[in-house]
Amino acid sequence: MALPENKKVLRDSTQSVKMWVYGEPNIGKTTFANQFPDALMINTDGNIKYVDSPAVDLIGDGKTDPWENFVNYVDEFLKGGHTYKTLVLDLTEDIYQYARAYYCKKLKVDHEGDLGFAKGYDIVRNGFLYPLRKLANSEYNIVFISHEMATTVKDRVGRETTIYSPNITEKVAKKIAGMVEITGRISIQSSENEAGVIEDKRILYLNSTKDQFCGNKIPTIKVDYIELGYDNLINAIKGGK
């Protein structure tokens, strides 16, 4: 296998965007993903009534396994020969549960913990992450969507803090965050306008804070958050404010 030429490569960071976005239900995650160009949605919760991107579900007629359907859709998408530019996984944690059910059935156990010494957990986690890694290394825009999980923790003096993170196990979350360029949380920001009226805006946070699991690897992003929207995201990636 030949090595590439030792020459700097100029890459467009607005192309092949890989991101993971999460937030509470009905806050606009699917609508946001629908704004990506030529998107195909792999949908698990039926929440596609008000978006116009083509979509497939994983249950189908119930005769084939949802996890196997997911793997087949990913492989077919990555073959190319279509006009899609974006693949959306909505919801990522549901797909993880399909993987759990598939591997537990394959291993003939009721729960992955039945194998002991974390063996089952490793099999499920590695099996689930493999097709996600293929997507993360592809030439397409990839958007993983998750619901939000809120956890209340106390410090040594009893002060409580609510931590927001994607609704998936911590080990899996860290792996997915490592694959993507942006892990963002959607929230609502309220402010008073000049007329004294309170207005709510949906905000996409791009950088981590002490109370939310976020972050990005794109050096041109100079802002901590943007008003939710695909065009605003691309503007931020280009270094805009």
GROMACS .gro file of N, CA, C and O in nm, residues 158-204:
model
  188
  158GLY      N    1  -2.238   2.000   4.992
  158GLY     CA    2  -2.379   1.976   4.969
  158GLY      C    3  -2.444   2.061   4.862
  158GLY      O    4  -2.566   2.054   4.841
  159ARG      N    5  -2.366   2.144   4.791
  159ARG     CA    6  -2.423   2.224   4.684
  159ARG      C    7  -2.453   2.135   4.563
  159ARG      O    8  -2.370   2.055   4.524
  160GLU      N    9  -2.573   2.154   4.508
  160GLU     CA   10  -2.616   2.070   4.397
  160GLU      C   11  -2.591   2.136   4.262
  160GLU      O   12  -2.607   2.257   4.247
  161THR      N   13  -2.550   2.054   4.166
  161THR     CA   14  -2.532   2.098   4.028
  161THR      C   15  -2.599   1.997   3.936
  161THR      O   16  -2.585   1.876   3.956
  162THR      N   17  -2.672   2.046   3.838
  162THR     CA   18  -2.732   1.958   3.739
  162THR      C   19  -2.641   1.949   3.617
  162THR      O   20  -2.606   2.050   3.558
  163ILE      N   21  -2.602   1.827   3.584
  163ILE     CA   22  -2.513   1.802   3.471
  163ILE      C   23  -2.597   1.747   3.355
  163ILE      O   24  -2.672   1.650   3.372
  164TYR      N   25  -2.580   1.808   3.237
  164TYR     CA   26  -2.654   1.764   3.119
  164TYR      C   27  -2.561   1.688   3.026
  164TYR      O   28  -2.449   1.733   2.998
  165SER      N   29  -2.610   1.574   2.977
  165SER     CA   30  -2.529   1.491   2.888
  165SER      C   31  -2.621   1.410   2.799
  165SER      O   32  -2.742   1.398   2.826
  166PRO      N   33  -2.569   1.351   2.691
  166PRO     CA   34  -2.652   1.266   2.605
  166PRO      C   35  -2.701   1.144   2.682
  166PRO      O   36  -2.632   1.092   2.771
  167ASN      N   37  -2.817   1.095   2.646
  167ASN     CA   38  -2.882   0.986   2.716
  167ASN      C   39  -2.827   0.850   2.671
  167ASN      O   40  -2.895   0.770   2.607
  168ILE      N   41  -2.700   0.827   2.705
  168ILE     CA   42  -2.633   0.703   2.668
  168ILE      C   43  -2.522   0.680   2.769
  168ILE      O   44  -2.481   0.774   2.839
  169THR      N   45  -2.474   0.558   2.782
  169THR     CA   46  -2.375   0.528   2.884
  169THR      C   47  -2.249   0.612   2.865
  169THR      O   48  -2.212   0.648   2.754
  170GLU      N   49  -2.183   0.643   2.976
  170GLU     CA   50  -2.068   0.734   2.973
  170GLU      C   51  -1.957   0.683   2.883
  170GLU      O   52  -1.897   0.762   2.807
  171LYS      N   53  -1.925   0.555   2.889
  171LYS     CA   54  -1.817   0.502   2.807
  171LYS      C   55  -1.848   0.515   2.658
  171LYS      O   56  -1.761   0.549   2.578
  172VAL      N   57  -1.972   0.488   2.622
  172VAL     CA   58  -2.012   0.502   2.482
  172VAL      C   59  -2.011   0.649   2.442
  172VAL      O   60  -1.967   0.685   2.332
  173ALA      N   61  -2.058   0.736   2.532
  173ALA     CA   62  -2.062   0.879   2.503
  173ALA      C   63  -1.923   0.933   2.473
  173ALA      O   64  -1.904   1.011   2.379
  174LYS      N   65  -1.825   0.894   2.551
  174LYS     CA   66  -1.689   0.942   2.529
  174LYS      C   67  -1.634   0.894   2.395
  174LYS      O   68  -1.560   0.967   2.327
  175LYS      N   69  -1.669   0.773   2.357
  175LYS     CA   70  -1.623   0.720   2.228
  175LYS      C   71  -1.685   0.795   2.112
  175LYS      O   72  -1.617   0.831   2.015
  176ILE      N   73  -1.816   0.820   2.121
  176ILE     CA   74  -1.882   0.892   2.012
  176ILE      C   75  -1.829   1.035   2.003
  176ILE      O   76  -1.801   1.086   1.894
  177ALA      N   77  -1.812   1.100   2.118
  177ALA     CA   78  -1.758   1.236   2.119
  177ALA      C   79  -1.619   1.241   2.057
  177ALA      O   80  -1.582   1.341   1.995
  178GLY      N   81  -1.544   1.133   2.072
  178GLY     CA   82  -1.412   1.128   2.011
  178GLY      C   83  -1.416   1.112   1.861
  178GLY      O   84  -1.320   1.147   1.791
  179MET      N   85  -1.525   1.059   1.808
  179MET     CA   86  -1.537   1.039   1.664
  179MET      C   87  -1.576   1.167   1.590
  179MET      O   88  -1.537   1.186   1.475
  180VAL      N   89  -1.659   1.249   1.654
  180VAL     CA   90  -1.716   1.364   1.585
  180VAL      C   91  -1.633   1.489   1.608
  180VAL      O   92  -1.548   1.495   1.696
  181GLU      N   93  -1.662   1.591   1.527
  181GLU     CA   94  -1.593   1.720   1.541
  181GLU      C   95  -1.663   1.811   1.640
  181GLU      O   96  -1.600   1.896   1.704
  182ILE      N   97  -1.794   1.795   1.651
  182ILE     CA   98  -1.873   1.880   1.739
  182ILE      C   99  -1.970   1.795   1.819
  182ILE      O  100  -2.043   1.712   1.762
  183THR      N  101  -1.970   1.813   1.949
  183THR     CA  102  -2.075   1.760   2.035
  183THR      C  103  -2.148   1.879   2.092
  183THR      O  104  -2.090   1.959   2.167
  184GLY      N  105  -2.273   1.898   2.053
  184GLY     CA  106  -2.345   2.019   2.092
  184GLY      C  107  -2.475   1.990   2.164
  184GLY      O  108  -2.542   1.890   2.136
  185ARG      N  109  -2.507   2.079   2.256
  185ARG     CA  110  -2.634   2.066   2.330
  185ARG      C  111  -2.727   2.179   2.291
  185ARG      O  112  -2.688   2.296   2.288
  186ILE      N  113  -2.853   2.144   2.261
  186ILE     CA  114  -2.954   2.244   2.229
  186ILE      C  115  -3.029   2.279   2.357
  186ILE      O  116  -3.074   2.191   2.431
  187SER      N  117  -3.042   2.407   2.382
  187SER     CA  118  -3.115   2.455   2.498
  187SER      C  119  -3.190   2.582   2.460
  187SER      O  120  -3.175   2.633   2.349
  188ILE      N  121  -3.273   2.631   2.551
  188ILE     CA  122  -3.348   2.754   2.528
  188ILE      C  123  -3.289   2.866   2.610
  188ILE      O  124  -3.265   2.851   2.731
  189GLN      N  125  -3.262   2.977   2.545
  189GLN     CA  126  -3.210   3.095   2.612
  189GLN      C  127  -3.318   3.204   2.608
  189GLN      O  128  -3.367   3.240   2.502
  190SER      N  129  -3.354   3.253   2.725
  190SER     CA  130  -3.457   3.356   2.735
  190SER      C  131  -3.392   3.492   2.757
  190SER      O  132  -3.296   3.504   2.834
  191SER      N  133  -3.444   3.593   2.689
  191SER     CA  134  -3.394   3.729   2.706
  191SER      C  135  -3.508   3.828   2.685
  191SER      O  136  -3.610   3.796   2.623
  192GLU      N  137  -3.490   3.948   2.737
  192GLU     CA  138  -3.592   4.052   2.726
  192GLU      C  139  -3.557   4.146   2.611
  192GLU      O  140  -3.446   4.198   2.603
  193ASN      N  141  -3.652   4.166   2.519
  193ASN     CA  142  -3.625   4.254   2.405
  193ASN      C  143  -3.648   4.400   2.444
  193ASN      O  144  -3.682   4.431   2.559
  194GLU      N  145  -3.632   4.490   2.348
  194GLU     CA  146  -3.643   4.633   2.375
  194GLU      C  147  -3.782   4.672   2.423
  194GLU      O  148  -3.800   4.773   2.492
  195ALA      N  149  -3.881   4.593   2.385
  195ALA     CA  150  -4.018   4.623   2.426
  195ALA      C  151  -4.053   4.563   2.561
  195ALA      O  152  -4.167   4.573   2.607
  196GLY      N  153  -3.955   4.498   2.625
  196GLY     CA  154  -3.979   4.438   2.754
  196GLY      C  155  -4.045   4.302   2.748
  196GLY      O  156  -4.091   4.249   2.850
  197VAL      N  157  -4.050   4.242   2.629
  197VAL     CA  158  -4.111   4.111   2.611
  197VAL      C  159  -4.004   4.003   2.618
  197VAL      O  160  -3.896   4.017   2.559
  198ILE      N  161  -4.033   3.898   2.692
  198ILE     CA  162  -3.939   3.787   2.703
  198ILE      C  163  -3.946   3.702   2.577
  198ILE      O  164  -4.053   3.657   2.536
  199GLU      N  165  -3.832   3.683   2.515
  199GLU     CA  166  -3.821   3.600   2.395
  199GLU      C  167  -3.735   3.478   2.422
  199GLU      O  168  -3.633   3.488   2.491
  200ASP      N  169  -3.776   3.366   2.369
  200ASP     CA  170  -3.701   3.242   2.381
  200ASP      C  171  -3.631   3.211   2.250
  200ASP      O  172  -3.693   3.218   2.143
  201LYS      N  173  -3.504   3.178   2.257
  201LYS     CA  174  -3.428   3.136   2.141
  201LYS      C  175  -3.368   2.998   2.166
  201LYS      O  176  -3.322   2.971   2.277
  202ARG      N  177  -3.369   2.917   2.063
  202ARG     CA  178  -3.302   2.788   2.074
  202ARG      C  179  -3.155   2.808   2.043
  202ARG      O  180  -3.119   2.862   1.938
  203ILE      N  181  -3.072   2.761   2.134
  203ILE     CA  182  -2.928   2.783   2.129
  203ILE      C  183  -2.857   2.649   2.116
  203ILE      O  184  -2.894   2.550   2.180
  204LEU      N  185  -2.755   2.645   2.030
  204LEU     CA  186  -2.669   2.527   2.019
  204LEU      C  187  -2.536   2.559   2.083
  204LEU      O  188  -2.460   2.643   2.035
   0.00000   0.00000   0.00000
